[in-house]
mmCIF file with all atom_site columns, C-alpha atoms in Angstrom:
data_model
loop_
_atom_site.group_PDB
_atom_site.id
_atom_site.type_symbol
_atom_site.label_atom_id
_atom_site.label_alt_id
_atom_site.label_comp_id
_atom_site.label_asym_id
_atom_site.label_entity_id
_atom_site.label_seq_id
_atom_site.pdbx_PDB_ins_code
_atom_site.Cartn_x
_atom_site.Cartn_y
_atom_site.Cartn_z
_atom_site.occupancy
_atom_site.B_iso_or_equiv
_atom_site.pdbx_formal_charge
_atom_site.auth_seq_id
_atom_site.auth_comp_id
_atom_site.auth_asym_id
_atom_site.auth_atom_id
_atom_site.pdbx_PDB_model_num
ATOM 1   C CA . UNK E 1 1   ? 0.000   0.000   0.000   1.00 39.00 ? 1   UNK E CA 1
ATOM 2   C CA . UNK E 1 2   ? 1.352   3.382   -0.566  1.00 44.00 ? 2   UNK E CA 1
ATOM 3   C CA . UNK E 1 3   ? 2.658   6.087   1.892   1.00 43.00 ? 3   UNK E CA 1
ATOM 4   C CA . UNK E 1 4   ? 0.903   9.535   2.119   1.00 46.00 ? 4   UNK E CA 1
ATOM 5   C CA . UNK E 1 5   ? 4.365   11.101  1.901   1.00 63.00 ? 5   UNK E CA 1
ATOM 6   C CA . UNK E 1 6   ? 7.052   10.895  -0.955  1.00 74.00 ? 6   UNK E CA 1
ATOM 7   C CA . UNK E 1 7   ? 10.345  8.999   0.654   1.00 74.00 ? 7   UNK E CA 1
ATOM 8   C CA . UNK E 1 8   ? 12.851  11.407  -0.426  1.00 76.00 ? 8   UNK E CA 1
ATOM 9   C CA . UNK E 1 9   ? 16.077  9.603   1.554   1.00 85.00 ? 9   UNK E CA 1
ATOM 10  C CA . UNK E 1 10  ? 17.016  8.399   -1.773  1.00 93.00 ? 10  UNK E CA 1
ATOM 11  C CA . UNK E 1 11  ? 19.545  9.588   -4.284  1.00 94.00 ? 11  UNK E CA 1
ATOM 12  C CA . UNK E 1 12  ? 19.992  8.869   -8.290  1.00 97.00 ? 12  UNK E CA 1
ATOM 13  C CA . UNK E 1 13  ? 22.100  6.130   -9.037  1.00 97.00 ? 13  UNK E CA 1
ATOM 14  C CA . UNK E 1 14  ? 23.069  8.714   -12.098 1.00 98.00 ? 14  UNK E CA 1
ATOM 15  C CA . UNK E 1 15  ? 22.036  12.492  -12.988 1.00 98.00 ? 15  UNK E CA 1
ATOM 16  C CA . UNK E 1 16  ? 20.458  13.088  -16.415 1.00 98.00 ? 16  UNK E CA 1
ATOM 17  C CA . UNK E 1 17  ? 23.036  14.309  -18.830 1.00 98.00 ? 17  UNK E CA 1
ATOM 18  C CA . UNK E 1 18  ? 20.985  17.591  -19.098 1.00 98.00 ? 18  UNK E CA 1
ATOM 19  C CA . UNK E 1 19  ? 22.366  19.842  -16.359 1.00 98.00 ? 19  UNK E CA 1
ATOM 20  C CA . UNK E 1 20  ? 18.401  21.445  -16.796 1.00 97.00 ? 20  UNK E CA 1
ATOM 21  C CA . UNK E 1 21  ? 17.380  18.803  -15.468 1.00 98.00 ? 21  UNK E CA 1
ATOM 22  C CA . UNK E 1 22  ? 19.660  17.574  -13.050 1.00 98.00 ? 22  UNK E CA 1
ATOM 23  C CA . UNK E 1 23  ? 19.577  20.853  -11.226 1.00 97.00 ? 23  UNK E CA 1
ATOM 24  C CA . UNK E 1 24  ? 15.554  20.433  -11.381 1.00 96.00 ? 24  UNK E CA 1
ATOM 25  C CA . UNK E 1 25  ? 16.216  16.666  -9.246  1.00 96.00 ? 25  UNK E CA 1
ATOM 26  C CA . UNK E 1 26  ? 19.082  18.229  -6.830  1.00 96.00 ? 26  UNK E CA 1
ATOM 27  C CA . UNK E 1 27  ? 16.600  21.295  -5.951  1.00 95.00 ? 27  UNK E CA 1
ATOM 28  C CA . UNK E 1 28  ? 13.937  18.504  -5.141  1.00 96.00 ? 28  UNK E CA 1
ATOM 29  C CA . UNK E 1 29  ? 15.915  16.053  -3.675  1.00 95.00 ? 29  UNK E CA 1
ATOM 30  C CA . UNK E 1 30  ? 17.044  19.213  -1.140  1.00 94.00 ? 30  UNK E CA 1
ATOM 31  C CA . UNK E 1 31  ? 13.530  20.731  -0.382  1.00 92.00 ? 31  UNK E CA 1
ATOM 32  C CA . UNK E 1 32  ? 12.337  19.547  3.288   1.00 83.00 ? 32  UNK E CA 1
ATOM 33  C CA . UNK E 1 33  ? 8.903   19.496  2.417   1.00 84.00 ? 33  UNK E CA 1
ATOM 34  C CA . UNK E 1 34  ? 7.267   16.384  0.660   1.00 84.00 ? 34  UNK E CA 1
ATOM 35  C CA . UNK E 1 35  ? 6.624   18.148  -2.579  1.00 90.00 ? 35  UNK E CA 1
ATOM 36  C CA . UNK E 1 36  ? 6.011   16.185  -5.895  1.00 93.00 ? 36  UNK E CA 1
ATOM 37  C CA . UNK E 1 37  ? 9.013   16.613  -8.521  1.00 96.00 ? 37  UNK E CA 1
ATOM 38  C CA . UNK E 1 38  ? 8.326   19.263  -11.400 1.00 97.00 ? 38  UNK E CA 1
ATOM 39  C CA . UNK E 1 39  ? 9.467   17.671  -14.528 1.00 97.00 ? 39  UNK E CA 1
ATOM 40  C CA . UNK E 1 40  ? 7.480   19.029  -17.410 1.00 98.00 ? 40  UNK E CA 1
ATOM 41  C CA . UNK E 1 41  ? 9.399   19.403  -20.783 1.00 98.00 ? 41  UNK E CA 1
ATOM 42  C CA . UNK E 1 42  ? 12.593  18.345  -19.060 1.00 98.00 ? 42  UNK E CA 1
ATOM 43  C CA . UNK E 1 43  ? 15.322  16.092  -20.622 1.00 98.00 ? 43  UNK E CA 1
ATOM 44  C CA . UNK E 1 44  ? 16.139  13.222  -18.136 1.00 98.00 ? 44  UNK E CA 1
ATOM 45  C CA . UNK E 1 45  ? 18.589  10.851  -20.924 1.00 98.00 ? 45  UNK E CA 1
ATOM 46  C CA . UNK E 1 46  ? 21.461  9.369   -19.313 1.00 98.00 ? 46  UNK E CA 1
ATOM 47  C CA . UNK E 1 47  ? 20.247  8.975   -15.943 1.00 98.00 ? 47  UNK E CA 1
ATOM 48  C CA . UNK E 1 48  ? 19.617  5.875   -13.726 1.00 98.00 ? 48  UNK E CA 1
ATOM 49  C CA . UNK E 1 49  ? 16.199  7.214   -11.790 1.00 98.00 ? 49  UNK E CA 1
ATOM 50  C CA . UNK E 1 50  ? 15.603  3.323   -10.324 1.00 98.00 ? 50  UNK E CA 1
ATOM 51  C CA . UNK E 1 51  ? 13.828  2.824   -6.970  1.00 97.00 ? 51  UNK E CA 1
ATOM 52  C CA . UNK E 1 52  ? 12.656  6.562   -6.850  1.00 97.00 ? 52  UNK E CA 1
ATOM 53  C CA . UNK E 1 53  ? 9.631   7.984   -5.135  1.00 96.00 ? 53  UNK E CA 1
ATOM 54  C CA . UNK E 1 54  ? 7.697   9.953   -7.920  1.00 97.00 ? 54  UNK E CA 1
ATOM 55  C CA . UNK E 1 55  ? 4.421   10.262  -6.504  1.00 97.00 ? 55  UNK E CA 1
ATOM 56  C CA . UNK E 1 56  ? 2.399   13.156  -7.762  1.00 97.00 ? 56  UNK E CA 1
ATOM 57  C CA . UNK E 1 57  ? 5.376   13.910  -10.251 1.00 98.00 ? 57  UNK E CA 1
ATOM 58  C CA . UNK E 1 58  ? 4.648   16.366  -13.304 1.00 98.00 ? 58  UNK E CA 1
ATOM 59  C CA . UNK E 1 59  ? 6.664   14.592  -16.279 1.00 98.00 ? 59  UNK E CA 1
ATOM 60  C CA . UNK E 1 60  ? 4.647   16.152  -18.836 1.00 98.00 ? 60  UNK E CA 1
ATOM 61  C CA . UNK E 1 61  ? 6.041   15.638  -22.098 1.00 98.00 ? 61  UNK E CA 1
ATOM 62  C CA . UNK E 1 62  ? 9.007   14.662  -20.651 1.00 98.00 ? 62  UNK E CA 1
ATOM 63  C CA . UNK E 1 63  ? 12.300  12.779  -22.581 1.00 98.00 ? 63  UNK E CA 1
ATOM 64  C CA . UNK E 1 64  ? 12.747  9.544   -20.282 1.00 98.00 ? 64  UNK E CA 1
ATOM 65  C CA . UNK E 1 65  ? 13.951  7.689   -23.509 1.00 98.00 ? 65  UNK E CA 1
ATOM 66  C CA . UNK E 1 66  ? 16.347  4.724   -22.466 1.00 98.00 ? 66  UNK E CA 1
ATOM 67  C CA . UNK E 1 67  ? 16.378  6.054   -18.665 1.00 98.00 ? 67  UNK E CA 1
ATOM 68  C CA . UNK E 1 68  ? 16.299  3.586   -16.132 1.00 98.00 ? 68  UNK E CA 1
ATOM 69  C CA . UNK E 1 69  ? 13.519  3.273   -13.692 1.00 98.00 ? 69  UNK E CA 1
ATOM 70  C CA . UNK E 1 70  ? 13.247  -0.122  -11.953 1.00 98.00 ? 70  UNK E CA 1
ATOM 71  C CA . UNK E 1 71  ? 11.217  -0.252  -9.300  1.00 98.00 ? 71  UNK E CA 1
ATOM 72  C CA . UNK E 1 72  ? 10.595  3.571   -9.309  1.00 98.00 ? 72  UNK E CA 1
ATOM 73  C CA . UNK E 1 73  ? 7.140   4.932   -8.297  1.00 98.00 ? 73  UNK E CA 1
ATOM 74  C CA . UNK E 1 74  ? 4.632   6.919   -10.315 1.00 98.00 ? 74  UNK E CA 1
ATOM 75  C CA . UNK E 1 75  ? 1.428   6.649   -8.352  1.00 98.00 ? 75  UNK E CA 1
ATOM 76  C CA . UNK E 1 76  ? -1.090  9.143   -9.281  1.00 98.00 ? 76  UNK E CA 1
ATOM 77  C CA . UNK E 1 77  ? 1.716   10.827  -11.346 1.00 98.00 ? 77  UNK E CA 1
ATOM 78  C CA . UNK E 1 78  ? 1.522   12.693  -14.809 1.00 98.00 ? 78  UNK E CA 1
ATOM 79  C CA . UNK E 1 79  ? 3.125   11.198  -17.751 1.00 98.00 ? 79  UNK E CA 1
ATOM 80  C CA . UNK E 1 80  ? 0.915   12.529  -20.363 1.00 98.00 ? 80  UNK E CA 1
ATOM 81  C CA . UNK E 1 81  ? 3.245   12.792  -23.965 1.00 98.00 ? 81  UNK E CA 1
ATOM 82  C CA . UNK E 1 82  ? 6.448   11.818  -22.021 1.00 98.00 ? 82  UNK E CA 1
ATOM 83  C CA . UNK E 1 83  ? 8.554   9.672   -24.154 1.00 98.00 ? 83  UNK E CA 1
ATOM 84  C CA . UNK E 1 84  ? 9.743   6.314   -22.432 1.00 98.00 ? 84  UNK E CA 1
ATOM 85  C CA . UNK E 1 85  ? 10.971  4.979   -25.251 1.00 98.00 ? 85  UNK E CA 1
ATOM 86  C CA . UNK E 1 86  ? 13.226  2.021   -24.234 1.00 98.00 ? 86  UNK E CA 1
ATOM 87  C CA . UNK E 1 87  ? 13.202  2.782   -20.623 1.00 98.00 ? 87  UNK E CA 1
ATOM 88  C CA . UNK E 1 88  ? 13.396  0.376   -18.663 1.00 98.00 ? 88  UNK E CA 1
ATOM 89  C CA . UNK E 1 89  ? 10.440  0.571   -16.131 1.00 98.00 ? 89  UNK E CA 1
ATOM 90  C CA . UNK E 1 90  ? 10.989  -3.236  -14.821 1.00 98.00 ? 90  UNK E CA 1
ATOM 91  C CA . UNK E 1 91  ? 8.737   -3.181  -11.522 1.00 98.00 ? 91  UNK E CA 1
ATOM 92  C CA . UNK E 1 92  ? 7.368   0.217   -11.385 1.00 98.00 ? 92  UNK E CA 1
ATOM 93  C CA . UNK E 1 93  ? 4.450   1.377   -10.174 1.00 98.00 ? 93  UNK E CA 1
ATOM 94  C CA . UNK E 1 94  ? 1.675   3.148   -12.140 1.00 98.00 ? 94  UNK E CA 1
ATOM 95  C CA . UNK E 1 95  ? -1.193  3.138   -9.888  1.00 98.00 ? 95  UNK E CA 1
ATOM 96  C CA . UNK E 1 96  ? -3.482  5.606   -11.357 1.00 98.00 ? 96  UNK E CA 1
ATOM 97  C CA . UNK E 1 97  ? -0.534  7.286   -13.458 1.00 98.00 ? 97  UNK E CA 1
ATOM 98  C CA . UNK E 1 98  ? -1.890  9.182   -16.635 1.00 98.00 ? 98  UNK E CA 1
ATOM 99  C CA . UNK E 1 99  ? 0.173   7.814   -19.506 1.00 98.00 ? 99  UNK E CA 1
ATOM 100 C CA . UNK E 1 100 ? -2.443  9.358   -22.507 1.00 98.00 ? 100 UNK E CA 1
ATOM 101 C CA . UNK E 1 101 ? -0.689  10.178  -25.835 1.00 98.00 ? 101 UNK E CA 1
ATOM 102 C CA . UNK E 1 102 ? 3.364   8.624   -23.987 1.00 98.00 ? 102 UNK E CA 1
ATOM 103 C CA . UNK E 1 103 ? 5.426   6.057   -26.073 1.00 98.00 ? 103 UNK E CA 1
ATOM 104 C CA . UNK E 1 104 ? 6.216   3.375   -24.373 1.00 98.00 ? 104 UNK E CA 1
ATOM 105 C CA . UNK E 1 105 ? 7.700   1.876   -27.161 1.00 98.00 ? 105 UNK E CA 1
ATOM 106 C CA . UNK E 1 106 ? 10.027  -0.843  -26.506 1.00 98.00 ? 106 UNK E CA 1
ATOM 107 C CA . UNK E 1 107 ? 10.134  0.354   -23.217 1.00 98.00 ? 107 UNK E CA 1
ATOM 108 C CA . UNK E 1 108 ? 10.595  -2.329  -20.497 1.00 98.00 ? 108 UNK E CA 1
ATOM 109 C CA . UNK E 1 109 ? 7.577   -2.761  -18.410 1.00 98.00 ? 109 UNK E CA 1
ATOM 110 C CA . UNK E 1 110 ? 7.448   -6.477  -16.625 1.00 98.00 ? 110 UNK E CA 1
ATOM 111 C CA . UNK E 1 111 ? 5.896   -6.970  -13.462 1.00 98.00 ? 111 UNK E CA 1
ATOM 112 C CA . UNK E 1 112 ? 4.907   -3.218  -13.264 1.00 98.00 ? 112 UNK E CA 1
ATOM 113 C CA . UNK E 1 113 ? 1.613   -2.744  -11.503 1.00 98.00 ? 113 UNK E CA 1
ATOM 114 C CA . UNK E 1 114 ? -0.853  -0.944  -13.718 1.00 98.00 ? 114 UNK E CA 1
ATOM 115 C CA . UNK E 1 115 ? -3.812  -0.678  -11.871 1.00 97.00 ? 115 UNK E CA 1
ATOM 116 C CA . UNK E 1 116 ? -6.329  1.921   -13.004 1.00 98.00 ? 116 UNK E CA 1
ATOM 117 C CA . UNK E 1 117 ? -3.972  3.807   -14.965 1.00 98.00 ? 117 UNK E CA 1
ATOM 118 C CA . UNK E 1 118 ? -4.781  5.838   -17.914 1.00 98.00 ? 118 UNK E CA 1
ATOM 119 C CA . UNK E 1 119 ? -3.299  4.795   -21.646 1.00 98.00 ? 119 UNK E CA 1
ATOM 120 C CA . UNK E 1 120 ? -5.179  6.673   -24.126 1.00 98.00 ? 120 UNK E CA 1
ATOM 121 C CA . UNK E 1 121 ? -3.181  6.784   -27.823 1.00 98.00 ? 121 UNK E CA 1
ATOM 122 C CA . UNK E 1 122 ? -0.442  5.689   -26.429 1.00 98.00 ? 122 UNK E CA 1
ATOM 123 C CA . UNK E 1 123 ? 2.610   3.800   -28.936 1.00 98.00 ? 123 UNK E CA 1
ATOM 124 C CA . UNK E 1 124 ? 3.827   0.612   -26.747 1.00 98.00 ? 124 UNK E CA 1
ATOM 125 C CA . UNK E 1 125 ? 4.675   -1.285  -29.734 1.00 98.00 ? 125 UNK E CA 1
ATOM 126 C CA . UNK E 1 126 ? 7.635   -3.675  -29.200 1.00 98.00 ? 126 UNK E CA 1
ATOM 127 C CA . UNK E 1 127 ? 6.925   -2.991  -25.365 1.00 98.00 ? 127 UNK E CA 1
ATOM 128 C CA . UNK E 1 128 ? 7.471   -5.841  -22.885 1.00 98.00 ? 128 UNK E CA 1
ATOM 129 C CA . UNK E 1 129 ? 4.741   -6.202  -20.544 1.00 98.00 ? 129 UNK E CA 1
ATOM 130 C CA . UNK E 1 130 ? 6.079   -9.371  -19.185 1.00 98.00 ? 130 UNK E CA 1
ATOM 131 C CA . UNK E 1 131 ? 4.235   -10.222 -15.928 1.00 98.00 ? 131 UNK E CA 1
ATOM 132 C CA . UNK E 1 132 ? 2.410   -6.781  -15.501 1.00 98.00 ? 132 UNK E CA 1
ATOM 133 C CA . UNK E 1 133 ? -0.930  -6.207  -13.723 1.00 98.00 ? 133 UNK E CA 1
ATOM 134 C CA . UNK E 1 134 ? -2.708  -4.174  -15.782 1.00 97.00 ? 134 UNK E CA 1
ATOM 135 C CA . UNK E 1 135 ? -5.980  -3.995  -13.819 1.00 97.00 ? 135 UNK E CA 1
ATOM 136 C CA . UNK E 1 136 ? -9.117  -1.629  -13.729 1.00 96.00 ? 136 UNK E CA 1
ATOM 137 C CA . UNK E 1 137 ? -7.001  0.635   -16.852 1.00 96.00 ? 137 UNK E CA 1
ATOM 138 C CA . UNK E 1 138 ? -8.399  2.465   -19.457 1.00 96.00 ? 138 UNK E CA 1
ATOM 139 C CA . UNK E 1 139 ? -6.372  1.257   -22.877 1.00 96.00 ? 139 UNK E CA 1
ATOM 140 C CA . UNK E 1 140 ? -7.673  3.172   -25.573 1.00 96.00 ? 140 UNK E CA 1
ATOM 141 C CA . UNK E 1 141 ? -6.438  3.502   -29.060 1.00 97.00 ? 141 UNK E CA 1
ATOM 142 C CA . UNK E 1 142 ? -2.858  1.765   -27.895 1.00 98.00 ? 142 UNK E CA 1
ATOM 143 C CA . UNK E 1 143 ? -0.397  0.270   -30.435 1.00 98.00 ? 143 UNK E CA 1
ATOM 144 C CA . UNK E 1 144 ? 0.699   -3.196  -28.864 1.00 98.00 ? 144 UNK E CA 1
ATOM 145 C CA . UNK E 1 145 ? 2.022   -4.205  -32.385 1.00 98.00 ? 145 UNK E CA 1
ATOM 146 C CA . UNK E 1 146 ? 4.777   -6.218  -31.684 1.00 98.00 ? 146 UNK E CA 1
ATOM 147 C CA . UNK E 1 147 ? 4.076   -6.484  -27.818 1.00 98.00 ? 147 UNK E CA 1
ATOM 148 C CA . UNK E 1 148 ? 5.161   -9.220  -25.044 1.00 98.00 ? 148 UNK E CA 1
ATOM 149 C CA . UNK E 1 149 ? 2.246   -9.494  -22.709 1.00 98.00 ? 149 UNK E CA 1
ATOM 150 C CA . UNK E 1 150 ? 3.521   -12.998 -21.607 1.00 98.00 ? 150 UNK E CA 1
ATOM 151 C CA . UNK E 1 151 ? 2.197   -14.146 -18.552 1.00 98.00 ? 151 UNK E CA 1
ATOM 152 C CA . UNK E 1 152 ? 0.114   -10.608 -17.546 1.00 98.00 ? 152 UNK E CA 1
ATOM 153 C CA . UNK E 1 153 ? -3.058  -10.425 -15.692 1.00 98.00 ? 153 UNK E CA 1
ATOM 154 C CA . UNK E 1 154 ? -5.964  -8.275  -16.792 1.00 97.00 ? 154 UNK E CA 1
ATOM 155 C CA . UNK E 1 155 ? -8.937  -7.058  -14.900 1.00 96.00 ? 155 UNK E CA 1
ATOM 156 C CA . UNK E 1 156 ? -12.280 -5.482  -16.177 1.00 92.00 ? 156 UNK E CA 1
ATOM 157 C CA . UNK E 1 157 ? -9.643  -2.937  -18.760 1.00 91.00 ? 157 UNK E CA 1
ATOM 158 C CA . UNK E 1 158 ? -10.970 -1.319  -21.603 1.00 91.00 ? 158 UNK E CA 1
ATOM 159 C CA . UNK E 1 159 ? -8.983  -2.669  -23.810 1.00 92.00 ? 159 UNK E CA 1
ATOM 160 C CA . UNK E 1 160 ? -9.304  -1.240  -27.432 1.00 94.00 ? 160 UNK E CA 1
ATOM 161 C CA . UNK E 1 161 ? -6.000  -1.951  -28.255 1.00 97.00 ? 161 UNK E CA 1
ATOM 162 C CA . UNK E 1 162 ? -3.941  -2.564  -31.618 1.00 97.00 ? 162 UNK E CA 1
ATOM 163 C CA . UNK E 1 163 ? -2.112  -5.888  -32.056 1.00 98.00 ? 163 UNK E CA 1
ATOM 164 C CA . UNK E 1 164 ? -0.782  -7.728  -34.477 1.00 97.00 ? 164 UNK E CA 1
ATOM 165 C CA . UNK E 1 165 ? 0.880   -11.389 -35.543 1.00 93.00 ? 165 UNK E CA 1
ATOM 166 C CA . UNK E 1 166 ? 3.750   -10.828 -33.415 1.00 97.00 ? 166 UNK E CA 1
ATOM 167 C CA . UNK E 1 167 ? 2.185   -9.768  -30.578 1.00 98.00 ? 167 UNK E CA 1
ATOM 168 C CA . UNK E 1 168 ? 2.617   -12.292 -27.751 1.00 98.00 ? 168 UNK E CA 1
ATOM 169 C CA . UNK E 1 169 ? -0.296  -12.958 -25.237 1.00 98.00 ? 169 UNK E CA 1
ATOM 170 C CA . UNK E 1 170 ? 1.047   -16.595 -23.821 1.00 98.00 ? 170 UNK E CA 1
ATOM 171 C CA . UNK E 1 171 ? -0.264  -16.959 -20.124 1.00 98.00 ? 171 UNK E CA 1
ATOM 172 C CA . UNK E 1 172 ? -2.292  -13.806 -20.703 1.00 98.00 ? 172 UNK E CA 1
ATOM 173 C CA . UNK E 1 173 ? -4.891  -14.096 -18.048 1.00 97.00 ? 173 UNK E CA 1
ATOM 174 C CA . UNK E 1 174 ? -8.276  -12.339 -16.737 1.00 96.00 ? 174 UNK E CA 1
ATOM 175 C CA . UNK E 1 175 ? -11.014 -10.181 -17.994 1.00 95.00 ? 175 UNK E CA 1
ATOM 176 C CA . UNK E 1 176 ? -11.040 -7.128  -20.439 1.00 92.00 ? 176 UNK E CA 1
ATOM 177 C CA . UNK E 1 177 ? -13.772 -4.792  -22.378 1.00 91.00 ? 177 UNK E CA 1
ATOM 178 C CA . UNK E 1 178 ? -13.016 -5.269  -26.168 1.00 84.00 ? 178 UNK E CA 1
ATOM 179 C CA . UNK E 1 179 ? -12.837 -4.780  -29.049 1.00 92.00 ? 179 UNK E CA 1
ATOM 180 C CA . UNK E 1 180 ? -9.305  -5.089  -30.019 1.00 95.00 ? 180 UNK E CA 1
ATOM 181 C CA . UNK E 1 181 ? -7.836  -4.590  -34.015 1.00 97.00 ? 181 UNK E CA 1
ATOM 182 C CA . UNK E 1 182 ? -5.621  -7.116  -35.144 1.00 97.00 ? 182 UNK E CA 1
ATOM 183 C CA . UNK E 1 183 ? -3.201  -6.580  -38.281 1.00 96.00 ? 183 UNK E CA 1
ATOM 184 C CA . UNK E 1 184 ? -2.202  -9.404  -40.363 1.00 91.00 ? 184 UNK E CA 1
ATOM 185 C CA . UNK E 1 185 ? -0.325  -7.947  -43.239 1.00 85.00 ? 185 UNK E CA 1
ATOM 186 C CA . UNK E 1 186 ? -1.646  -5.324  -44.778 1.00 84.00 ? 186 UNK E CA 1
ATOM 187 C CA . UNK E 1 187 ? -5.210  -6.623  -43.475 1.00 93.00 ? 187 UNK E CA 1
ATOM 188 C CA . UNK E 1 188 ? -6.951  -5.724  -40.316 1.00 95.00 ? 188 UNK E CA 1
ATOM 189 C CA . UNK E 1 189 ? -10.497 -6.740  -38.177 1.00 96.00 ? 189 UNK E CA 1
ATOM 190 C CA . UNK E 1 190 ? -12.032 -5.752  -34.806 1.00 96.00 ? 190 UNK E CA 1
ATOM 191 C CA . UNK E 1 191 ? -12.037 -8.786  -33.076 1.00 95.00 ? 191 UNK E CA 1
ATOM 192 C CA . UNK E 1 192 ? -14.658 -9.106  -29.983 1.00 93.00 ? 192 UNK E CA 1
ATOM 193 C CA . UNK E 1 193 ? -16.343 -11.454 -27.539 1.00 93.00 ? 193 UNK E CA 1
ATOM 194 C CA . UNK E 1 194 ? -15.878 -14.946 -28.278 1.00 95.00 ? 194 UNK E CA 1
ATOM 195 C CA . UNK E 1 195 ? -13.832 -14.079 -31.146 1.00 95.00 ? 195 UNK E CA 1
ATOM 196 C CA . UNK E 1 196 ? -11.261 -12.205 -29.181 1.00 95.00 ? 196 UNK E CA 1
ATOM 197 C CA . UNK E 1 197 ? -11.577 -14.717 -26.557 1.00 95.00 ? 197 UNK E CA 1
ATOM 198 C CA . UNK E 1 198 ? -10.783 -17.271 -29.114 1.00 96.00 ? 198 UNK E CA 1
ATOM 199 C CA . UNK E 1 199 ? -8.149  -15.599 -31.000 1.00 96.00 ? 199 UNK E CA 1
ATOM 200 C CA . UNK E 1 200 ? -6.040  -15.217 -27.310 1.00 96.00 ? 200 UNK E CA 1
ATOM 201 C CA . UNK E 1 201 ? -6.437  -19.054 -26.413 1.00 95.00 ? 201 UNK E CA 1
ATOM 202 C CA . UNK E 1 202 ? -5.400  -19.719 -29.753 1.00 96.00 ? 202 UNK E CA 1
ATOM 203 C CA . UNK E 1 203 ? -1.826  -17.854 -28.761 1.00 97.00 ? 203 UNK E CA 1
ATOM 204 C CA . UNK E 1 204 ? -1.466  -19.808 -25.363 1.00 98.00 ? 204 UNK E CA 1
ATOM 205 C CA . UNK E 1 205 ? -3.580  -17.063 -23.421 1.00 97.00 ? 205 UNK E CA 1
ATOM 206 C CA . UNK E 1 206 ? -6.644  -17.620 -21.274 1.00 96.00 ? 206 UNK E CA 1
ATOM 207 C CA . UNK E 1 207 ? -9.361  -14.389 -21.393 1.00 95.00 ? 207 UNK E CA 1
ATOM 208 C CA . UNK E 1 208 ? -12.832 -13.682 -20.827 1.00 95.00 ? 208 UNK E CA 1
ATOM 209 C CA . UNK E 1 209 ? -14.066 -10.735 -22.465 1.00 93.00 ? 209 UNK E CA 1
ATOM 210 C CA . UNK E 1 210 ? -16.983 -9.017  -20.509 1.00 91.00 ? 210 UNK E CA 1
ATOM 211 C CA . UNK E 1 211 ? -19.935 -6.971  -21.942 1.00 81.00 ? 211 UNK E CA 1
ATOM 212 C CA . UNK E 1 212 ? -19.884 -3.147  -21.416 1.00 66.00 ? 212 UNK E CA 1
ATOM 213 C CA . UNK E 1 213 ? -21.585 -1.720  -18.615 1.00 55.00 ? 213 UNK E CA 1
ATOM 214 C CA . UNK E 1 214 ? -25.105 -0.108  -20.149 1.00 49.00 ? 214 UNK E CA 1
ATOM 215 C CA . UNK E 1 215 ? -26.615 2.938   -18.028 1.00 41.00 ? 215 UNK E CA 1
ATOM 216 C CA . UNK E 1 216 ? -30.556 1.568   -17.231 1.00 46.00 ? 216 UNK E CA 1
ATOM 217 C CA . UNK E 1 217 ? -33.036 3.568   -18.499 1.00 46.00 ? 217 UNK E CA 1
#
């Protein structure tokens, strides 16, 4: 369960290479108060952010491209058009994090907990998703082309995702709200229901897809 305050008795393993914003993580590191970092626009490449407390954090259209992150935290935090492209988020924490319009592609996510976070047009293809909880999450309009979603466990997600031949769902468990679109070539076909349930066991996976909640009249 998580902490009402941000632990902040923990230091970067490395500084991003732009002194911008490596002077924006020392000045937040040094504040007493438990204040959520302010990261918006800033250029974290080169560092090695694993096992940090982000709670709350503001990395707004951030550059987190190939920056390492195991373990970090980003509960309730903003990631909206940050670009994680290859970072390696092994074990992280998204617990309500907005991710709408980030690339996560070929970013690292296995065993990251994902519950009720926000991926709205959001590029994970090539992603690894390897043992992730992705549970109570809005995924709308994301590109799993090319995705590794061995062994994750869903749970009542929207899941109007993109996906494709390569896409791996082995040991995919749990419910989601379809449809999903599923390339083959140059072809593609929304795939719901039974279908989609079908076309997951096929690939070694084991789903139940789950009607959408109607408003009575």
């Amino acid at each position: 369960m998580m902490s009402s305050g941000i632990r902040k008795n923990w230091e970067p393993t490395t500084f991003p290479t732009d002194p911008e914003a490596a002077r924006q993580l020392q000045e937040w590191l040094a504040e007493e108060e438990e204040n959520s970092l302010f990261g918006v626009e800033c250029d974290f490449r080169g560092a090695d952010l694993s096992g940090g407390d982000f709670t709350k954090a503001w990395f707004t259209q951030a550059i987190l491209a190939g920056v390492r992150l195991t373990g970090a935290v980003f509960y309730r935090a903003d990631l909206q058009q940050a670009d994680l492209t290859s970072a390696d988020l092994t074990g992280a924490d998204f617990v309500r994090a907005n991710l709408d319009g980030a690339t996560l592609r070929s970013a690292r996510l296995d065993d990251a907990e994902m519950v009720k976070a926000s991926l709205h047009d959001v590029d994970a293809s090539g992603a690894s998703f390897r043992g992730a909880r992705i549970m109570g999450a809005s995924l709308f309009g994301v590109d799993m082309r090319g995705a590794d979603l061995t062994d994750a466990t869903l749970f009542q997600n929207t899941f109007k995702v993109t996906v494709d031949d390569s896409t791996v769902v082995r040991g995919l468990t749990g419910t989601v709200f379809g449809p999903i679109t599923v390339f083959s070539g140059e072809s593609s076909r929304d795939l719901a229901g039974t279908e989609l349930e079908a076309w997951v066991n096929k690939r070694g996976g084991q789903v139940q897809v789950i009607p959408s909640y109607r408003t009575p009249r």
